[in-house]
Every structure is written in C-alpha cells, then in structure tokens.
mmCIF file of C-alpha atoms and ligand atoms in Angstrom:
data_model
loop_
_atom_site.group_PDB
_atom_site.id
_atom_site.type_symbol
_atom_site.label_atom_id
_atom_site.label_comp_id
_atom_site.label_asym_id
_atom_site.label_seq_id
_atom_site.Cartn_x
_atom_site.Cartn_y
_atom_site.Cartn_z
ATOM 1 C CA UNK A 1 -9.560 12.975 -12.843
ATOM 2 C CA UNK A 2 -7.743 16.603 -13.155
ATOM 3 C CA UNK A 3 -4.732 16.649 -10.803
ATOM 4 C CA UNK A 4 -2.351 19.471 -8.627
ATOM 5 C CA UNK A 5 1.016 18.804 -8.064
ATOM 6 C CA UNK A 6 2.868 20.496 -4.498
ATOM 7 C CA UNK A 7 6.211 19.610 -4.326
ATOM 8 C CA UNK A 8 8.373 19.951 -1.306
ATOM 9 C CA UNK A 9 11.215 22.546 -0.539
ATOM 10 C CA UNK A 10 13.829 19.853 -1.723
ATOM 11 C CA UNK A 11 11.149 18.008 -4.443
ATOM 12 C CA UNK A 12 12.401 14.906 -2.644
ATOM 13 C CA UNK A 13 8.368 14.667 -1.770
ATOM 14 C CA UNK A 14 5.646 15.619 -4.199
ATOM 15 C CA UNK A 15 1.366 15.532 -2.943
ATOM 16 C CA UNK A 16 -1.063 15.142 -5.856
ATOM 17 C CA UNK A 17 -4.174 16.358 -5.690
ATOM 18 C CA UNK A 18 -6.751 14.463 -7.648
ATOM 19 C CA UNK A 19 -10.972 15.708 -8.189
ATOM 20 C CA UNK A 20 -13.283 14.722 -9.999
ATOM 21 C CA UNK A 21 -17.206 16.336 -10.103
ATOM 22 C CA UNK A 22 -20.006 14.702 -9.410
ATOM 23 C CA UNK A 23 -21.188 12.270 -12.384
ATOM 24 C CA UNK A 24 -24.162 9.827 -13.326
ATOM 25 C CA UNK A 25 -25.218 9.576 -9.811
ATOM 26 C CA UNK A 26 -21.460 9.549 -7.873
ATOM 27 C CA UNK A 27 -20.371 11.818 -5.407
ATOM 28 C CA UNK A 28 -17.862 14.541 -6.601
ATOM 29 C CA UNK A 29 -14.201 13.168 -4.717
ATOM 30 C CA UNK A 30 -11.186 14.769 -3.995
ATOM 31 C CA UNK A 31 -8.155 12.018 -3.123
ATOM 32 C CA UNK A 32 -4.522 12.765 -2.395
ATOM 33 C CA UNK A 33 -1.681 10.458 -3.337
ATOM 34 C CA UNK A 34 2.250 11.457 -2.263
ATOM 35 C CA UNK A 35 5.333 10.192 -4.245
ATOM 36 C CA UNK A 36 8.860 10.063 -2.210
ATOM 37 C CA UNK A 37 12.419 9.320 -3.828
ATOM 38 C CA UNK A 38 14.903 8.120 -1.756
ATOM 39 C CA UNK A 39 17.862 9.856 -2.951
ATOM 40 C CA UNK A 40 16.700 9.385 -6.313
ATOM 41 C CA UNK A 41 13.937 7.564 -7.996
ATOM 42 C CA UNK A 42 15.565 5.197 -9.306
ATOM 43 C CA UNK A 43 17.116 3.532 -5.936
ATOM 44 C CA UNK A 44 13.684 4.271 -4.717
ATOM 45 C CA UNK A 45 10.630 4.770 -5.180
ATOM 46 C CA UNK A 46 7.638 5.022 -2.753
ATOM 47 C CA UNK A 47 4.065 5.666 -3.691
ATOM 48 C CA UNK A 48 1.397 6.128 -1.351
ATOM 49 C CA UNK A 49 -1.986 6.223 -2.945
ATOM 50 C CA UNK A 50 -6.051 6.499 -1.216
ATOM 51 C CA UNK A 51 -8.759 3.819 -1.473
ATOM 52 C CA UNK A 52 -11.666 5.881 -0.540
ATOM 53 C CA UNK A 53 -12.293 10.001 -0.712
ATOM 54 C CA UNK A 54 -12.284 10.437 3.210
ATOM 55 C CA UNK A 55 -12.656 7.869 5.266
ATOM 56 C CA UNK A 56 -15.424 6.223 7.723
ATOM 57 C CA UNK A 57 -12.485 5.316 10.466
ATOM 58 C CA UNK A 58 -12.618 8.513 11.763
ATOM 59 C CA UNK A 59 -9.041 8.013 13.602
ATOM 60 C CA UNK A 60 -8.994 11.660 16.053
ATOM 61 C CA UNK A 61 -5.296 12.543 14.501
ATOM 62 C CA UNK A 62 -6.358 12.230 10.726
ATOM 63 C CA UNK A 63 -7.077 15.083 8.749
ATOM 64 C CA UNK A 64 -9.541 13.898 6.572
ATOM 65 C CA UNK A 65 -11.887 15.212 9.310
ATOM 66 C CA UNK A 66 -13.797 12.589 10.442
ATOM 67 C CA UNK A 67 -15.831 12.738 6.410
ATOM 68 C CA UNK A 68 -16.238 10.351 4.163
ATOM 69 C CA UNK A 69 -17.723 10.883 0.819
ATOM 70 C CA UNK A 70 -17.409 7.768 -1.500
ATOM 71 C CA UNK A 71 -15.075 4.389 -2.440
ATOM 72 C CA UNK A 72 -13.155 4.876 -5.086
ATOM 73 C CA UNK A 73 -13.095 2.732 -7.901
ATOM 74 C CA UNK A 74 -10.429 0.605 -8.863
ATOM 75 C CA UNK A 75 -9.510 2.817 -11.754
ATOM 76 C CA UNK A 76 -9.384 5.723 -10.040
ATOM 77 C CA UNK A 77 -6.786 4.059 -7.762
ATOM 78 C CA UNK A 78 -4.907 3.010 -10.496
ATOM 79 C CA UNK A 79 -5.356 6.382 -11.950
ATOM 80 C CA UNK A 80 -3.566 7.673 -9.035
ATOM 81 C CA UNK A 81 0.087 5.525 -9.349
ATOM 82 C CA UNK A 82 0.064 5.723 -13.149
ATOM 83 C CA UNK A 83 -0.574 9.523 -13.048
ATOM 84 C CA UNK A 84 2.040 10.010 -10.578
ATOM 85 C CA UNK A 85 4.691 7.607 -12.264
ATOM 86 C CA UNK A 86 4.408 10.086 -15.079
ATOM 87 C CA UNK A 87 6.376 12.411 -13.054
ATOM 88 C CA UNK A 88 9.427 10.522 -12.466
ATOM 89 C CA UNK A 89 13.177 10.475 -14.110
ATOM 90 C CA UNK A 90 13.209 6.645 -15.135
ATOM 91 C CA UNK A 91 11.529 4.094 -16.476
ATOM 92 C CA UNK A 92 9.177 2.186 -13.409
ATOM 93 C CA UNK A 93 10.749 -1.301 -14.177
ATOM 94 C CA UNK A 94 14.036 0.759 -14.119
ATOM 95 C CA UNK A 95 13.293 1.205 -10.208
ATOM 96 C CA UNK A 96 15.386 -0.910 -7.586
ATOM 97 C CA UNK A 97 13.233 -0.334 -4.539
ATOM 98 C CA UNK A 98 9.498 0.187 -5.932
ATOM 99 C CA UNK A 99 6.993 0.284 -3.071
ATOM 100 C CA UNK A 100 2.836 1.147 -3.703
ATOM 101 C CA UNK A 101 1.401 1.733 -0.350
ATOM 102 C CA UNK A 102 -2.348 1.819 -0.021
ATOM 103 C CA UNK A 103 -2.259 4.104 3.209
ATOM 104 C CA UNK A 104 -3.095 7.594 2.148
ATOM 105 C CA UNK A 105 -6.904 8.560 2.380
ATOM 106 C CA UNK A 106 -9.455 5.940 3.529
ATOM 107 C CA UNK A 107 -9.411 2.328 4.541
ATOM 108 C CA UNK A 108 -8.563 -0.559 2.166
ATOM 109 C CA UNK A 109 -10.741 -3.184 3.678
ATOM 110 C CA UNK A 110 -13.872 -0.863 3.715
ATOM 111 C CA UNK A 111 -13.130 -0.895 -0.042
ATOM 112 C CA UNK A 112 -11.825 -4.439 -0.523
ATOM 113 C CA UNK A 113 -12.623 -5.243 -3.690
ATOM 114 C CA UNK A 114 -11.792 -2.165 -5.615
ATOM 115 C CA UNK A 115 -8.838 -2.482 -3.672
ATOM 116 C CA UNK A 116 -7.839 -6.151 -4.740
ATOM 117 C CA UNK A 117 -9.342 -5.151 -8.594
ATOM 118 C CA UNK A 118 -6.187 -2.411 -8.261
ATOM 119 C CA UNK A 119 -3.669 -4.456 -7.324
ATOM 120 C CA UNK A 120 -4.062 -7.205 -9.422
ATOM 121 C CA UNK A 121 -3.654 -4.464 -11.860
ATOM 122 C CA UNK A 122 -1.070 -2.915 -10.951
ATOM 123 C CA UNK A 123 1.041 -5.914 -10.159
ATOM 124 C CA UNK A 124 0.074 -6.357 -14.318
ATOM 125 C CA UNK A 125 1.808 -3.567 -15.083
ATOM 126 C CA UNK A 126 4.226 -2.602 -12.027
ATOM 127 C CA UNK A 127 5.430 -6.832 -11.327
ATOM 128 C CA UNK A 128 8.236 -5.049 -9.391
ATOM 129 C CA UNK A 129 6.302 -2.715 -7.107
ATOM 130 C CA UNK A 130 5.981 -4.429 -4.183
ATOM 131 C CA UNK A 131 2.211 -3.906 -2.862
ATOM 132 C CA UNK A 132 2.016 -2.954 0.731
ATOM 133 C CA UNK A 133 -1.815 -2.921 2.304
ATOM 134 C CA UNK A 134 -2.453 -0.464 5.622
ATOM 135 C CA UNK A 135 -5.256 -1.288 7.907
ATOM 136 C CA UNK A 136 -6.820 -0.159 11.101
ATOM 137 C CA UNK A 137 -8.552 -3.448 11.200
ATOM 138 C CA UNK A 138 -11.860 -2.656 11.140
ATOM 139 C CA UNK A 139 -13.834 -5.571 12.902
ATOM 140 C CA UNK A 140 -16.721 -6.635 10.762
ATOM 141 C CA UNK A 141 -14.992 -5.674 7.025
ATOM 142 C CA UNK A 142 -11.499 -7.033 7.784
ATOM 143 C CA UNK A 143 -12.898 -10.550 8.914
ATOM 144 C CA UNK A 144 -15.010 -10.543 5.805
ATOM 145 C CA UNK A 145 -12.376 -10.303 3.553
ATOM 146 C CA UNK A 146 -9.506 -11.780 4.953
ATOM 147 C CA UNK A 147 -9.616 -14.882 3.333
ATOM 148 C CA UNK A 148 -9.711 -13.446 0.321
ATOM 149 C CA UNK A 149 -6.769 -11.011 0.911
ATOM 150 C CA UNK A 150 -4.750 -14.379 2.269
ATOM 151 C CA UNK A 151 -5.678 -15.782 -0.906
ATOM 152 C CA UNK A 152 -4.953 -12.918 -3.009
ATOM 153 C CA UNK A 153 -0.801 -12.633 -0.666
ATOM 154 C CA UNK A 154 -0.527 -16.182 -1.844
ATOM 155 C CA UNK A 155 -0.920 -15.896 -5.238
ATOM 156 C CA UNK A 156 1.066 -12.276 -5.588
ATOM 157 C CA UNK A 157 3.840 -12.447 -3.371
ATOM 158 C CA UNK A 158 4.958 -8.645 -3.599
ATOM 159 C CA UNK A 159 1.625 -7.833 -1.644
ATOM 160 C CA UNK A 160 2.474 -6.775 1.956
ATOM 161 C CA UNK A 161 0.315 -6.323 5.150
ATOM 162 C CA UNK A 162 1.102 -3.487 7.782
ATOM 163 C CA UNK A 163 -1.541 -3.261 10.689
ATOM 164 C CA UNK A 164 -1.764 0.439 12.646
ATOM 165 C CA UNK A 165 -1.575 -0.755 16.082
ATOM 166 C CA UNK A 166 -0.432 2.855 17.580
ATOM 167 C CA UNK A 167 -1.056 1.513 21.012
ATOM 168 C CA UNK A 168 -0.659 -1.312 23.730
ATOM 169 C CA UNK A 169 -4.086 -1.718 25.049
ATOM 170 C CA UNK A 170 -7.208 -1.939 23.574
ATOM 171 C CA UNK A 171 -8.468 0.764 26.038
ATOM 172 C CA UNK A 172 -6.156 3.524 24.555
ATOM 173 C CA UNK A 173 -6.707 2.073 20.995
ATOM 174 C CA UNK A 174 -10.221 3.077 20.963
ATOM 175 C CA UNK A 175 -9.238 6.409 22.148
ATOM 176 C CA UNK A 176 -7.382 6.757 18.837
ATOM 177 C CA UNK A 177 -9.799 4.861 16.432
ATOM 178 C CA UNK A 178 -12.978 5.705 17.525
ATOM 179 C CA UNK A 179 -14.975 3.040 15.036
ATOM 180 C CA UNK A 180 -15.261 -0.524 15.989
ATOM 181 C CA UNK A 181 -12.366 -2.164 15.273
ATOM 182 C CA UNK A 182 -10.471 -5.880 15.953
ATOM 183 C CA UNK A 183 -8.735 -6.213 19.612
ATOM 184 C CA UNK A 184 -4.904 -5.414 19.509
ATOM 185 C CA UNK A 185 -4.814 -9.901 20.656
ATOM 186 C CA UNK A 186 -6.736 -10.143 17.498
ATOM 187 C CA UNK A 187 -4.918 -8.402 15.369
ATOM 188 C CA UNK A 188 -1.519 -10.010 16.687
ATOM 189 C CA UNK A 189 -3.834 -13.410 15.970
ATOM 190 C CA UNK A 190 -4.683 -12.399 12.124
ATOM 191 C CA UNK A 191 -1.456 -11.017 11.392
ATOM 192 C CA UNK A 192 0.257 -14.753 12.732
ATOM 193 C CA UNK A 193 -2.303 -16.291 10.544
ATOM 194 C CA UNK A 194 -1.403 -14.355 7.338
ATOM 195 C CA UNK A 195 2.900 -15.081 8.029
ATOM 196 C CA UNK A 196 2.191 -18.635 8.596
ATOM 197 C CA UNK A 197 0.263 -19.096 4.797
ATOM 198 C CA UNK A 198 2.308 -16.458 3.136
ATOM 199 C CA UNK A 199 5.885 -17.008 4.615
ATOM 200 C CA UNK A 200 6.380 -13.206 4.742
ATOM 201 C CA UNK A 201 6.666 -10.921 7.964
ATOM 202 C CA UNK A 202 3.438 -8.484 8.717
ATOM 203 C CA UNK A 203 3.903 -4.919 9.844
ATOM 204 C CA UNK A 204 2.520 -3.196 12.502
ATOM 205 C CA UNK A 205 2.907 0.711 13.049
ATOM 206 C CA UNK A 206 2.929 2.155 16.470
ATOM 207 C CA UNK A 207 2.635 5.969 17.595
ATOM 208 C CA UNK A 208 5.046 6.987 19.817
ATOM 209 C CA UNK A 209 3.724 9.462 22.303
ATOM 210 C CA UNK A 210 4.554 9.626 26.457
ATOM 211 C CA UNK A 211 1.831 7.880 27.461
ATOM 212 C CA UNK A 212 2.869 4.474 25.585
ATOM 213 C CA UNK A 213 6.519 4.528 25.553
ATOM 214 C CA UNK A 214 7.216 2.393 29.119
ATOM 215 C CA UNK A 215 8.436 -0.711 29.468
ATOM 216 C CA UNK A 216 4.816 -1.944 30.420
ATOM 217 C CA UNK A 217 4.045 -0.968 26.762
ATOM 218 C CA UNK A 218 6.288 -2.881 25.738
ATOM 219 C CA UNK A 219 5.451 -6.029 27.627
ATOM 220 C CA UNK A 220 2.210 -5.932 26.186
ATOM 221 C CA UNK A 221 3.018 -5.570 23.043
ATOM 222 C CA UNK A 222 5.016 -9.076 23.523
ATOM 223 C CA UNK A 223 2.134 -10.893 24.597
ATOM 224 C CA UNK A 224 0.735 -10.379 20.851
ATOM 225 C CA UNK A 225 3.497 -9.827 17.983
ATOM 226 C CA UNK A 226 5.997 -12.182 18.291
ATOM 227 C CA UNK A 227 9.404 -10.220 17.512
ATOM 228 C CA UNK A 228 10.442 -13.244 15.212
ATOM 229 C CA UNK A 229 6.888 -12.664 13.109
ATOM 230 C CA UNK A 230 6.083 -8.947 13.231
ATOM 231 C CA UNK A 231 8.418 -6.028 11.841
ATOM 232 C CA UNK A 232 7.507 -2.260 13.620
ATOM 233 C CA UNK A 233 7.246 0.958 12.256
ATOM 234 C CA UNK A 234 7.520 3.633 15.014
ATOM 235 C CA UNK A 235 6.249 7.037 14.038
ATOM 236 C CA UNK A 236 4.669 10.123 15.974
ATOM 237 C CA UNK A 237 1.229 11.663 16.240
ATOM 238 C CA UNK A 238 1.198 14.952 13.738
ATOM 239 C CA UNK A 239 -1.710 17.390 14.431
ATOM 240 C CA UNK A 240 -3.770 18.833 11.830
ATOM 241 C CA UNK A 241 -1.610 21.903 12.324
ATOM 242 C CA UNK A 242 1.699 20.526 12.658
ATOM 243 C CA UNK A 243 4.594 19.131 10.291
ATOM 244 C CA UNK A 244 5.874 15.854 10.287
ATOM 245 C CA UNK A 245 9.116 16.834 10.673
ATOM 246 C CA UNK A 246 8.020 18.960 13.421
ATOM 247 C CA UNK A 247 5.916 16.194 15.644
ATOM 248 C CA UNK A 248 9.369 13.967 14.914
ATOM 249 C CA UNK A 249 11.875 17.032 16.007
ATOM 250 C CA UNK A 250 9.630 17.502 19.157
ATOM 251 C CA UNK A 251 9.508 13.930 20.426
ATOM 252 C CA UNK A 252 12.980 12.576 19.084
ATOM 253 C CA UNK A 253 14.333 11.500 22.317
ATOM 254 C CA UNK A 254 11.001 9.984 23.229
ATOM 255 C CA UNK A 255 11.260 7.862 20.075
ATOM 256 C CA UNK A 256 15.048 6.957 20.841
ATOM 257 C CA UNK A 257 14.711 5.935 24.350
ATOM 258 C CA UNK A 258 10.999 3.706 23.082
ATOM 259 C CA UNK A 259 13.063 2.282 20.149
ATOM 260 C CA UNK A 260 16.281 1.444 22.286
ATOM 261 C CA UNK A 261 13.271 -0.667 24.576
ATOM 262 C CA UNK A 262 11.644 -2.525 21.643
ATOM 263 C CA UNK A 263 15.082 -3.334 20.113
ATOM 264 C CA UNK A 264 16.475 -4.918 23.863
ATOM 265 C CA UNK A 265 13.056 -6.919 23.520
ATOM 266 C CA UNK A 266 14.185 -8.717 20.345
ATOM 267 C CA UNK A 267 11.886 -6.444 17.493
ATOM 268 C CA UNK A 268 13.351 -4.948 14.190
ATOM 269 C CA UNK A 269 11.847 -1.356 13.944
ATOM 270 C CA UNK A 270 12.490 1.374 11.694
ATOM 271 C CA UNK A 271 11.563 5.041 12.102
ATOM 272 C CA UNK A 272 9.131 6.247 9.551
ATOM 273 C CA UNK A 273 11.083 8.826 7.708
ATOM 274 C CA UNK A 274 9.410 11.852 6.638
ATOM 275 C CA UNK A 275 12.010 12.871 3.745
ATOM 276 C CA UNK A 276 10.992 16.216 2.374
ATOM 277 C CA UNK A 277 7.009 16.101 3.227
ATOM 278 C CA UNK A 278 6.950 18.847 6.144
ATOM 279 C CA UNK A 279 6.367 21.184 3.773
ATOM 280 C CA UNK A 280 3.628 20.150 1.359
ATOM 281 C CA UNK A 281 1.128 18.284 4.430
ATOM 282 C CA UNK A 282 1.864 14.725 2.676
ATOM 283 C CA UNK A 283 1.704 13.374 6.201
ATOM 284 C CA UNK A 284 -1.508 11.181 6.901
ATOM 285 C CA UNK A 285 -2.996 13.439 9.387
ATOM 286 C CA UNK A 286 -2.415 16.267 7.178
ATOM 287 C CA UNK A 287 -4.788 15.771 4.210
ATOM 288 C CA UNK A 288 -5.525 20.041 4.691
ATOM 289 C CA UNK A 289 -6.301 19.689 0.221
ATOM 290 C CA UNK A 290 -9.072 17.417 1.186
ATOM 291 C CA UNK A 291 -10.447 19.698 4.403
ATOM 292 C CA UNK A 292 -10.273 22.941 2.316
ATOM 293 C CA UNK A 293 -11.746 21.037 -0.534
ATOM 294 C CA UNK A 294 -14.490 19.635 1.549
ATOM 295 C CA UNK A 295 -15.300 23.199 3.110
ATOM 296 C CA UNK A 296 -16.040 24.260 -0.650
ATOM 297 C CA UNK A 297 -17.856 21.614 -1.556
ATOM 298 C CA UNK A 298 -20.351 21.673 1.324
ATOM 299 C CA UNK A 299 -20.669 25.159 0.593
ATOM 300 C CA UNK A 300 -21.434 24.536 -2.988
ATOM 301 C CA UNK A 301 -24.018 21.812 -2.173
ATOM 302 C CA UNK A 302 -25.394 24.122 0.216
ATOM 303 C CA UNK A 303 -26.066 27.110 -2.313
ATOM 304 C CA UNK A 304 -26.968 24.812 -5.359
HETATM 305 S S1 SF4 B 401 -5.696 7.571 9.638
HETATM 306 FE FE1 SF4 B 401 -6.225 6.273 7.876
HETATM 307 S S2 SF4 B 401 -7.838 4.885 8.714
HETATM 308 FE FE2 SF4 B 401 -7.663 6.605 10.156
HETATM 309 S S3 SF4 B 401 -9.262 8.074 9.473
HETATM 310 FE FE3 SF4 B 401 -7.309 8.650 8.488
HETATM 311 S S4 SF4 B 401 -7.360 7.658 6.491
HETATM 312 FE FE4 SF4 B 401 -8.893 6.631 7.779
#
C-alpha cells in the first residue's frame, strides 16, 4: 500500500494515509491510521490503526460517511503499525507505554478474523504493545465471535476490550448507531463476562453531550457497569467539520461537571486527550482523507 503522512502543528500527532487500487477482483481501499507520542515516543506510544476501509456501522458522527467498501486483510492491518513504527525515534521494544488500538476506520468484529490473524501477529513482533480492541457491539457479529475473542484475551494477556457505549439508554443509543447493535444491559453483561475469565478491567467510552450528562445518566449507567469492573473514557461528539480540540474547548465544563458525577459514583474515568490531532482530522469522526478519497473514486468508477 503507498502511504501520506500529515503531521500536526506540534508533530506530537501524525495521520497516515494508506491506498491501494483495485486488484484481482478487490475493491480499491483507502484506510487511515494516526500515531500519538506522549511527550515523546519513547514514554509513549499510541497507535490507532482501521480494520475495514469504511465501515457498515454507520454511527451519524463518523466521517467515514456512512460507506463501506471492503475488510481489510490482516496484512494490510499489520501493514499499517509496521509502516507507521518506521517513523518513530526509538526502537518499538525501546517503548515504555506501547498501546495498538484497533479503533480508527471500521469495526473489528465485522472483520474478526483478520482482526485476530493481526494481532496474533503483532503481539509476535510488538510482545510489549498492549492490544486494545474498540467495538460498537454489533449484535449478530459480536455474539459470534466472542468466544473466540475470550479465548484469544486468555491466551494474550496484553489484548484489551473497550466498548463505545456513548449513551445511557438504549433509546438514545440507536440514535447514535443506527445498525443493530447489543442493548447497553447486554453489553454491561458481555463486558462482566470477559473481566471475570480474563482478570482484566473492560472499557467503555461515553460521549459527553447535554442531553446525557444528569445524574439520571448516571444512575443508569450503574445499573450495568459495575464501577469496580468497568474503567470510562469520557470524550465529546466532533462534527465532520469541527476539531477535536474544538468540540473539547466548547463543552469543557460540561465534561467537568459529568466527570465530577461519575467520579462521586465510585468510576475511574479519564478524558480522552486529543494531543496535537486538531489539526490534521485524526479524530474518529474526522476521516475527511477517506470522504475526499471516496468522492474521487465514485467519480472514477462512474466515468470508467
Ligand atoms: S465510529 Fe467507528 S464503528 Fe462507528 S461508523 Fe465510524 S468507524 Fe464505524
């Protein structure tokens, strides 16, 4: 795959850009991966890399605008981290805090087993990256393979699971992720399930906007993740058009006042941080590489 590199006004955040044309019968892709350092890469290291070229989710935030064009394989995922680890000032076993997060473009359990062919991979060659799987729980894939991904924690204990709740009620949920997806009672259910065989806390990330920041929210979020099980992530909704560090700026107090609540109600959150990315659109509802690319493309496929 040929590749682009944006970097960000401080180059504590760099996007890559990876395509590849059509070939032997697959679709042509374009898939973004973003690398943080955190101050430097060798205290940390964070990779975020995509599963599929678009996505089938179709979450009404996400820029990857609602198209999907193909899995990736499990090469071109690894593709992705090794390319990127090219760019860095040490040596990857050299790294202190080495995190691969499968959360950029597309959904890793409507790819599972490219997915699980990566990271046994990568564990090969990264054993200290620590492995961290994002999922919007879709409801017939994610009960198909989650035995095998409980099988697959056990054995390789750097491999992480972080749900994206984003809301309280299943109602508002669906708002959000329009595609069929597991009850937020079901997800608290699996994500119990997976803590009790691995031993190790689940995730779940929640977006922080006005209408899901009361103390209601908050007691319904207890009824499902246990604050001595789950771990939170709170973030914000960023538009198409908007920054990260924008959509954070704007709703700062909001996210105080919501964290200050989930912390009196016994949970350990911490704030995504957007380091440098404002500038380069590494946020997840930002993919505006893969939307221009996409525009292109269709246009292509249209003339040829
Ligand atoms: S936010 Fe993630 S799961 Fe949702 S459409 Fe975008 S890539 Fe897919």
């Amino acid at each position: 795959m040929r590749h682009k590199v944006f970097q960000s006004h401080d180059s504590n955040v760099s996007k890559f850009v990876f395509e590849k044309d059509a070939k032997e019968g697959m679709k042509a892709i374009a898939v973004e991966a973003v690398l943080y350092r955190y101050p430097t890469y060798k205290e940390r290291t964070v990779i975020c890399c995509s599963v599929q070229s678009g996505c089938p989710i179709g979450c009404v935030f996400c820029g990857t605008g609602k198209f999907f064009q193909r899995n990736l394989t499990a090469d071109e995922i690894v593709h992705q981290v090794t390319t990127v680890l090219d760019h860095i000032d040490c040596e990857p076993r050299e790294i202190k805090k080495f995190q691969i997060m499968f959360m950029s473009m597309g959904e890793p359990f409507c790819n599972y087993e490219n997915t699980e062919k990566a990271i046994r991979t990568l564990h090969q060659i990264y054993p200290n990256a620590q492995l961290l799987v994002s999922t919007s729980a879709p409801s017939i894939k994610f009960r198909d393979s989650f035995d095998q991904f409980v099988k697959l924690s056990k054995e390789i204990k750097n491999v992480g699971l972080q749900f994206s709740v984003h809301e309280s009620s299943d109602p508002a949920r669906c708002r959000l992720i329009p595609t069929q997806t597991m009850s937020v009672s079901s997800i608290g259910g699996f994500g119990h399930k997976w803590a009790k065989e691995t031993g190790r806390r689940p995730f779940f990330n929640y977006c922080v906007h006005k209408l899901n920041s009361s103390p209601n929210n908050v007691e319904e979020l207890l009824k499902y993740f246990n604050p001595d099980v789950w771990e939170v992530t709170l973030s914000v909704i960023c538009e198409k058009d908007q920054s990260m560090k924008a959509a954070i700026e704007k709703q700062l107090d909001l996210i105080k006042s919501f964290s200050k609540l989930m912390v009196d109600a016994g949970y350990s959150i911490r704030v995504f941080n957007p380091a440098g990315q404002d500038d380069i659109g590494g946020g997840c509802g930002q993919l505006w590489y893969f939307q221009e690319w996409l525009k292109s493309n269709k246009t292509k496929d249209h003339e040829g």
